[in-house]
Amino acid sequence: MNTTKIGLVSISDRAYQGVYQDKNIPILTTWLNNAIITPFQLESYLIPDKQKLIETIICKLVDKHNCHLVLTIGGTGPTEKDVTPDATLKIADREIPGLGEQMRQIGLQFVPTALLSRQVAVIRNRSLIINLPGQPKSIKETLEGSRDQEGNVKISGIFTCIPYCLDLLKNPRIETNPNIISSFRPK
């Protein structure tokens, strides 16, 4: 059985320069360790907001390290320095617009500025690449979705469909902990 390989790329000039500690990779690593119950390997990078570097690192994770899933964190806003979506689209073979749309819908449950996010999801070769928001709280919300007061899902998180998408791309099968996120696969 092949092990799923996941690349994590936290994109922040200030964290890269040591102005503050990157919290995004540890938070996402913890979430993945709790949510995925099948074996997987992680490879992580902390890099500045530089489009060419983002392109290079994503291509390295996909083309050289054979990551099946690459999750970028940060750099998805409307400012001039937010170039993660631009870099992601530049190296993509195909886009999956529904994931970007869903990420914004989830974000709108928490903040009205979610509409300013330019998050995208793409395929390169057989790998799925997704831009996550750069706020630690938003990472979990985007992956898990929104729930009502009784704990029922109001809006599905994007990780619900990621295992099936990886199946369709002929990658190793991953299973999730239903207490964290239930993955959906058609019957």
PDB file of C-alpha atoms in Angstrom:
ATOM      1  CA  MET A   1       0.000   0.000   0.000  1.00  0.00           C
ATOM      2  CA  ASN A   2       1.354   3.407  -0.967  1.00  0.00           C
ATOM      3  CA  THR A   3       1.505   6.139   1.631  1.00  0.00           C
ATOM      4  CA  THR A   4      -0.083   9.483   0.861  1.00  0.00           C
ATOM      5  CA  LYS A   5       2.430  12.317   0.675  1.00  0.00           C
ATOM      6  CA  ILE A   6       1.264  15.780   1.673  1.00  0.00           C
ATOM      7  CA  GLY A   7       3.202  18.989   1.134  1.00  0.00           C
ATOM      8  CA  LEU A   8       2.586  22.025   3.335  1.00  0.00           C
ATOM      9  CA  VAL A   9       3.769  25.487   2.303  1.00  0.00           C
ATOM     10  CA  SER A  10       3.293  28.395   4.719  1.00  0.00           C
ATOM     11  CA  ILE A  11       3.738  31.680   2.868  1.00  0.00           C
ATOM     12  CA  SER A  12       4.554  34.714   5.003  1.00  0.00           C
ATOM     13  CA  ASP A  13       7.287  37.344   4.677  1.00  0.00           C
ATOM     14  CA  ARG A  14       7.187  38.185   8.389  1.00  0.00           C
ATOM     15  CA  ALA A  15       7.214  34.589   9.672  1.00  0.00           C
ATOM     16  CA  TYR A  16      10.013  33.750   7.217  1.00  0.00           C
ATOM     17  CA  GLN A  17      12.026  36.746   8.495  1.00  0.00           C
ATOM     18  CA  GLY A  18      11.476  35.659  12.116  1.00  0.00           C
ATOM     19  CA  VAL A  19       9.303  38.657  13.073  1.00  0.00           C
ATOM     20  CA  TYR A  20       6.905  36.087  14.548  1.00  0.00           C
ATOM     21  CA  GLN A  21       6.737  32.311  14.706  1.00  0.00           C
ATOM     22  CA  ASP A  22       4.805  30.493  12.003  1.00  0.00           C
ATOM     23  CA  LYS A  23       1.760  28.900  13.627  1.00  0.00           C
ATOM     24  CA  ASN A  24       0.133  27.680  10.429  1.00  0.00           C
ATOM     25  CA  ILE A  25       2.251  24.593   9.727  1.00  0.00           C
ATOM     26  CA  PRO A  26       1.977  23.274  13.326  1.00  0.00           C
ATOM     27  CA  ILE A  27      -1.799  23.887  13.389  1.00  0.00           C
ATOM     28  CA  LEU A  28      -2.320  22.224  10.006  1.00  0.00           C
ATOM     29  CA  THR A  29      -0.020  19.318  10.941  1.00  0.00           C
ATOM     30  CA  THR A  30      -1.991  18.716  14.147  1.00  0.00           C
ATOM     31  CA  TRP A  31      -5.285  18.906  12.262  1.00  0.00           C
ATOM     32  CA  LEU A  32      -4.115  16.417   9.619  1.00  0.00           C
ATOM     33  CA  ASN A  33      -2.780  14.030  12.287  1.00  0.00           C
ATOM     34  CA  ASN A  34      -6.192  14.090  13.983  1.00  0.00           C
ATOM     35  CA  ALA A  35      -8.289  13.964  10.809  1.00  0.00           C
ATOM     36  CA  ILE A  36      -6.488  11.345   8.692  1.00  0.00           C
ATOM     37  CA  ILE A  37      -6.444   7.796  10.060  1.00  0.00           C
ATOM     38  CA  THR A  38      -4.418   6.168   7.261  1.00  0.00           C
ATOM     39  CA  PRO A  39      -0.614   6.564   7.111  1.00  0.00           C
ATOM     40  CA  PHE A  40       0.743   9.700   5.444  1.00  0.00           C
ATOM     41  CA  GLN A  41       4.004  11.626   5.197  1.00  0.00           C
ATOM     42  CA  LEU A  42       4.441  15.381   5.449  1.00  0.00           C
ATOM     43  CA  GLU A  43       6.957  17.716   3.897  1.00  0.00           C
ATOM     44  CA  SER A  44       6.810  21.346   5.030  1.00  0.00           C
ATOM     45  CA  TYR A  45       8.243  24.671   3.896  1.00  0.00           C
ATOM     46  CA  LEU A  46       8.060  28.192   5.287  1.00  0.00           C
ATOM     47  CA  ILE A  47       8.738  30.697   2.509  1.00  0.00           C
ATOM     48  CA  PRO A  48       8.290  34.421   1.774  1.00  0.00           C
ATOM     49  CA  ASP A  49       5.601  35.910  -0.501  1.00  0.00           C
ATOM     50  CA  LYS A  50       7.586  35.603  -3.745  1.00  0.00           C
ATOM     51  CA  GLN A  51       5.681  34.278  -6.754  1.00  0.00           C
ATOM     52  CA  LYS A  52       8.603  32.513  -8.475  1.00  0.00           C
ATOM     53  CA  LEU A  53       9.619  30.837  -5.199  1.00  0.00           C
ATOM     54  CA  ILE A  54       6.045  29.686  -4.534  1.00  0.00           C
ATOM     55  CA  GLU A  55       5.890  28.222  -8.055  1.00  0.00           C
ATOM     56  CA  THR A  56       9.266  26.500  -7.551  1.00  0.00           C
ATOM     57  CA  ILE A  57       8.344  24.966  -4.189  1.00  0.00           C
ATOM     58  CA  ILE A  58       4.946  23.689  -5.378  1.00  0.00           C
ATOM     59  CA  CYS A  59       6.574  22.155  -8.479  1.00  0.00           C
ATOM     60  CA  LYS A  60       9.295  20.602  -6.303  1.00  0.00           C
ATOM     61  CA  LEU A  61       6.707  19.037  -3.985  1.00  0.00           C
ATOM     62  CA  VAL A  62       4.683  17.651  -6.901  1.00  0.00           C
ATOM     63  CA  ASP A  63       7.309  16.815  -9.520  1.00  0.00           C
ATOM     64  CA  LYS A  64      10.286  15.738  -7.379  1.00  0.00           C
ATOM     65  CA  HIS A  65       8.814  14.659  -4.053  1.00  0.00           C
ATOM     66  CA  ASN A  66       5.648  13.120  -5.546  1.00  0.00           C
ATOM     67  CA  CYS A  67       3.253  14.776  -3.108  1.00  0.00           C
ATOM     68  CA  HIS A  68      -0.340  13.770  -3.822  1.00  0.00           C
ATOM     69  CA  LEU A  69      -1.768  16.780  -1.978  1.00  0.00           C
ATOM     70  CA  VAL A  70      -0.170  20.206  -1.520  1.00  0.00           C
ATOM     71  CA  LEU A  71      -1.742  22.698   0.871  1.00  0.00           C
ATOM     72  CA  THR A  72      -0.481  26.265   0.749  1.00  0.00           C
ATOM     73  CA  ILE A  73      -1.280  28.601   3.616  1.00  0.00           C
ATOM     74  CA  GLY A  74      -1.533  32.362   3.211  1.00  0.00           C
ATOM     75  CA  GLY A  75      -0.998  34.952   0.508  1.00  0.00           C
ATOM     76  CA  THR A  76      -4.537  34.720  -0.886  1.00  0.00           C
ATOM     77  CA  GLY A  77      -5.793  38.248  -0.248  1.00  0.00           C
ATOM     78  CA  PRO A  78      -6.212  41.159  -2.654  1.00  0.00           C
ATOM     79  CA  THR A  79      -2.983  43.022  -1.836  1.00  0.00           C
ATOM     80  CA  GLU A  80      -0.110  43.318  -4.259  1.00  0.00           C
ATOM     81  CA  LYS A  81       2.074  40.993  -2.179  1.00  0.00           C
ATOM     82  CA  ASP A  82      -0.592  38.240  -2.043  1.00  0.00           C
ATOM     83  CA  VAL A  83       0.576  36.130  -4.986  1.00  0.00           C
ATOM     84  CA  THR A  84      -0.146  32.547  -3.901  1.00  0.00           C
ATOM     85  CA  PRO A  85      -3.163  32.072  -6.236  1.00  0.00           C
ATOM     86  CA  ASP A  86      -1.221  33.612  -9.126  1.00  0.00           C
ATOM     87  CA  ALA A  87       1.669  31.198  -8.567  1.00  0.00           C
ATOM     88  CA  THR A  88      -0.689  28.250  -8.174  1.00  0.00           C
ATOM     89  CA  LEU A  89      -2.587  29.000 -11.386  1.00  0.00           C
ATOM     90  CA  LYS A  90       0.691  29.497 -13.274  1.00  0.00           C
ATOM     91  CA  ILE A  91       1.885  25.921 -12.574  1.00  0.00           C
ATOM     92  CA  ALA A  92      -1.546  24.278 -12.903  1.00  0.00           C
ATOM     93  CA  ASP A  93      -2.715  21.837 -15.539  1.00  0.00           C
ATOM     94  CA  ARG A  94      -6.391  22.347 -14.584  1.00  0.00           C
ATOM     95  CA  GLU A  95      -8.418  24.342 -12.073  1.00  0.00           C
ATOM     96  CA  ILE A  96     -11.130  23.044  -9.719  1.00  0.00           C
ATOM     97  CA  PRO A  97     -13.252  26.179  -9.220  1.00  0.00           C
ATOM     98  CA  GLY A  98     -15.735  24.531  -6.846  1.00  0.00           C
ATOM     99  CA  LEU A  99     -13.154  24.241  -4.070  1.00  0.00           C
ATOM    100  CA  GLY A 100     -12.319  27.962  -4.223  1.00  0.00           C
ATOM    101  CA  GLU A 101     -16.020  28.793  -4.228  1.00  0.00           C
ATOM    102  CA  GLN A 102     -16.647  26.533  -1.235  1.00  0.00           C
ATOM    103  CA  MET A 103     -13.747  28.011   0.725  1.00  0.00           C
ATOM    104  CA  ARG A 104     -15.250  31.474   0.302  1.00  0.00           C
ATOM    105  CA  GLN A 105     -18.728  30.201   1.282  1.00  0.00           C
ATOM    106  CA  ILE A 106     -17.318  28.679   4.452  1.00  0.00           C
ATOM    107  CA  GLY A 107     -15.405  31.852   5.248  1.00  0.00           C
ATOM    108  CA  LEU A 108     -18.578  33.927   4.853  1.00  0.00           C
ATOM    109  CA  GLN A 109     -20.081  32.033   7.781  1.00  0.00           C
ATOM    110  CA  PHE A 110     -17.431  33.666   9.969  1.00  0.00           C
ATOM    111  CA  VAL A 111     -16.349  36.978   8.342  1.00  0.00           C
ATOM    112  CA  PRO A 112     -17.758  39.132   5.533  1.00  0.00           C
ATOM    113  CA  THR A 113     -14.255  39.754   4.171  1.00  0.00           C
ATOM    114  CA  ALA A 114     -14.065  36.139   2.976  1.00  0.00           C
ATOM    115  CA  LEU A 115     -15.259  37.455  -0.380  1.00  0.00           C
ATOM    116  CA  LEU A 116     -11.876  39.162  -0.758  1.00  0.00           C
ATOM    117  CA  SER A 117     -10.066  35.826  -0.736  1.00  0.00           C
ATOM    118  CA  ARG A 118      -8.648  34.625  -4.046  1.00  0.00           C
ATOM    119  CA  GLN A 119      -8.103  30.998  -2.958  1.00  0.00           C
ATOM    120  CA  VAL A 120      -7.869  28.469  -5.769  1.00  0.00           C
ATOM    121  CA  ALA A 121      -7.530  24.716  -6.119  1.00  0.00           C
ATOM    122  CA  VAL A 122      -5.788  23.099  -9.062  1.00  0.00           C
ATOM    123  CA  ILE A 123      -4.432  19.851 -10.422  1.00  0.00           C
ATOM    124  CA  ARG A 124      -0.835  19.458 -11.555  1.00  0.00           C
ATOM    125  CA  ASN A 125      -0.073  16.028 -12.986  1.00  0.00           C
ATOM    126  CA  ARG A 126      -2.007  13.804 -10.532  1.00  0.00           C
ATOM    127  CA  SER A 127      -1.616  16.107  -7.536  1.00  0.00           C
ATOM    128  CA  LEU A 128      -4.231  18.300  -5.894  1.00  0.00           C
ATOM    129  CA  ILE A 129      -3.018  21.752  -4.822  1.00  0.00           C
ATOM    130  CA  ILE A 130      -5.198  23.937  -2.590  1.00  0.00           C
ATOM    131  CA  ASN A 131      -4.650  27.477  -1.259  1.00  0.00           C
ATOM    132  CA  LEU A 132      -5.801  27.738   2.349  1.00  0.00           C
ATOM    133  CA  PRO A 133      -6.275  31.020   4.221  1.00  0.00           C
ATOM    134  CA  GLY A 134      -3.410  32.387   6.290  1.00  0.00           C
ATOM    135  CA  GLN A 135      -5.193  32.682   9.634  1.00  0.00           C
ATOM    136  CA  PRO A 136      -4.816  29.677  11.991  1.00  0.00           C
ATOM    137  CA  LYS A 137      -8.524  29.745  12.992  1.00  0.00           C
ATOM    138  CA  SER A 138      -9.591  29.906   9.336  1.00  0.00           C
ATOM    139  CA  ILE A 139      -7.589  26.802   8.402  1.00  0.00           C
ATOM    140  CA  LYS A 140      -9.719  24.537  10.600  1.00  0.00           C
ATOM    141  CA  GLU A 141     -12.932  26.291   9.536  1.00  0.00           C
ATOM    142  CA  THR A 142     -12.082  25.855   5.844  1.00  0.00           C
ATOM    143  CA  LEU A 143     -11.223  22.180   6.229  1.00  0.00           C
ATOM    144  CA  GLU A 144     -14.125  21.243   8.541  1.00  0.00           C
ATOM    145  CA  GLY A 145     -16.851  23.690   7.479  1.00  0.00           C
ATOM    146  CA  SER A 146     -19.538  25.263   9.607  1.00  0.00           C
ATOM    147  CA  ARG A 147     -21.805  23.598  12.166  1.00  0.00           C
ATOM    148  CA  ASP A 148     -24.971  24.700  13.937  1.00  0.00           C
ATOM    149  CA  GLN A 149     -25.330  24.808  17.736  1.00  0.00           C
ATOM    150  CA  GLU A 150     -26.258  21.115  17.862  1.00  0.00           C
ATOM    151  CA  GLY A 151     -23.096  20.187  15.936  1.00  0.00           C
ATOM    152  CA  ASN A 152     -24.837  19.407  12.641  1.00  0.00           C
ATOM    153  CA  VAL A 153     -22.988  20.387   9.473  1.00  0.00           C
ATOM    154  CA  LYS A 154     -24.372  23.605   7.960  1.00  0.00           C
ATOM    155  CA  ILE A 155     -21.756  23.950   5.230  1.00  0.00           C
ATOM    156  CA  SER A 156     -19.367  21.118   4.373  1.00  0.00           C
ATOM    157  CA  GLY A 157     -15.668  21.710   4.781  1.00  0.00           C
ATOM    158  CA  ILE A 158     -13.473  21.158   1.748  1.00  0.00           C
ATOM    159  CA  PHE A 159     -11.729  18.138   3.262  1.00  0.00           C
ATOM    160  CA  THR A 160     -15.000  16.224   2.902  1.00  0.00           C
ATOM    161  CA  CYS A 161     -14.294  15.751  -0.812  1.00  0.00           C
ATOM    162  CA  ILE A 162     -10.472  15.685  -0.844  1.00  0.00           C
ATOM    163  CA  PRO A 163     -10.125  11.904  -0.275  1.00  0.00           C
ATOM    164  CA  TYR A 164     -12.461  11.187  -3.212  1.00  0.00           C
ATOM    165  CA  CYS A 165     -10.673  13.716  -5.421  1.00  0.00           C
ATOM    166  CA  LEU A 166      -7.366  11.991  -4.640  1.00  0.00           C
ATOM    167  CA  ASP A 167      -9.022   8.654  -5.563  1.00  0.00           C
ATOM    168  CA  LEU A 168     -10.126  10.083  -8.907  1.00  0.00           C
ATOM    169  CA  LEU A 169      -6.558  11.257  -9.549  1.00  0.00           C
ATOM    170  CA  LYS A 170      -5.372   7.663  -8.885  1.00  0.00           C
ATOM    171  CA  ASN A 171      -3.532   8.468  -5.662  1.00  0.00           C
ATOM    172  CA  PRO A 172      -3.323   6.361  -2.480  1.00  0.00           C
ATOM    173  CA  ARG A 173      -6.607   6.077  -0.608  1.00  0.00           C
ATOM    174  CA  ILE A 174      -6.950   8.090   2.564  1.00  0.00           C
ATOM    175  CA  GLU A 175      -9.533   7.589   5.277  1.00  0.00           C
ATOM    176  CA  THR A 176     -10.648  10.219   7.758  1.00  0.00           C
ATOM    177  CA  ASN A 177     -11.702  10.262  11.383  1.00  0.00           C
ATOM    178  CA  PRO A 178     -15.485  10.875  11.216  1.00  0.00           C
ATOM    179  CA  ASN A 179     -15.330  12.701  14.560  1.00  0.00           C
ATOM    180  CA  ILE A 180     -13.263  15.389  12.831  1.00  0.00           C
ATOM    181  CA  ILE A 181     -14.403  15.233   9.190  1.00  0.00           C
ATOM    182  CA  SER A 182     -16.439  12.677   7.289  1.00  0.00           C
ATOM    183  CA  SER A 183     -15.133  12.053   3.801  1.00  0.00           C
ATOM    184  CA  PHE A 184     -17.712  11.582   1.088  1.00  0.00           C
ATOM    185  CA  ARG A 185     -17.376   8.972  -1.621  1.00  0.00           C
ATOM    186  CA  PRO A 186     -20.281   8.159  -3.962  1.00  0.00           C
ATOM    187  CA  LYS A 187     -21.620   4.634  -3.685  1.00  0.00           C
TER     188      LYS A 187
END
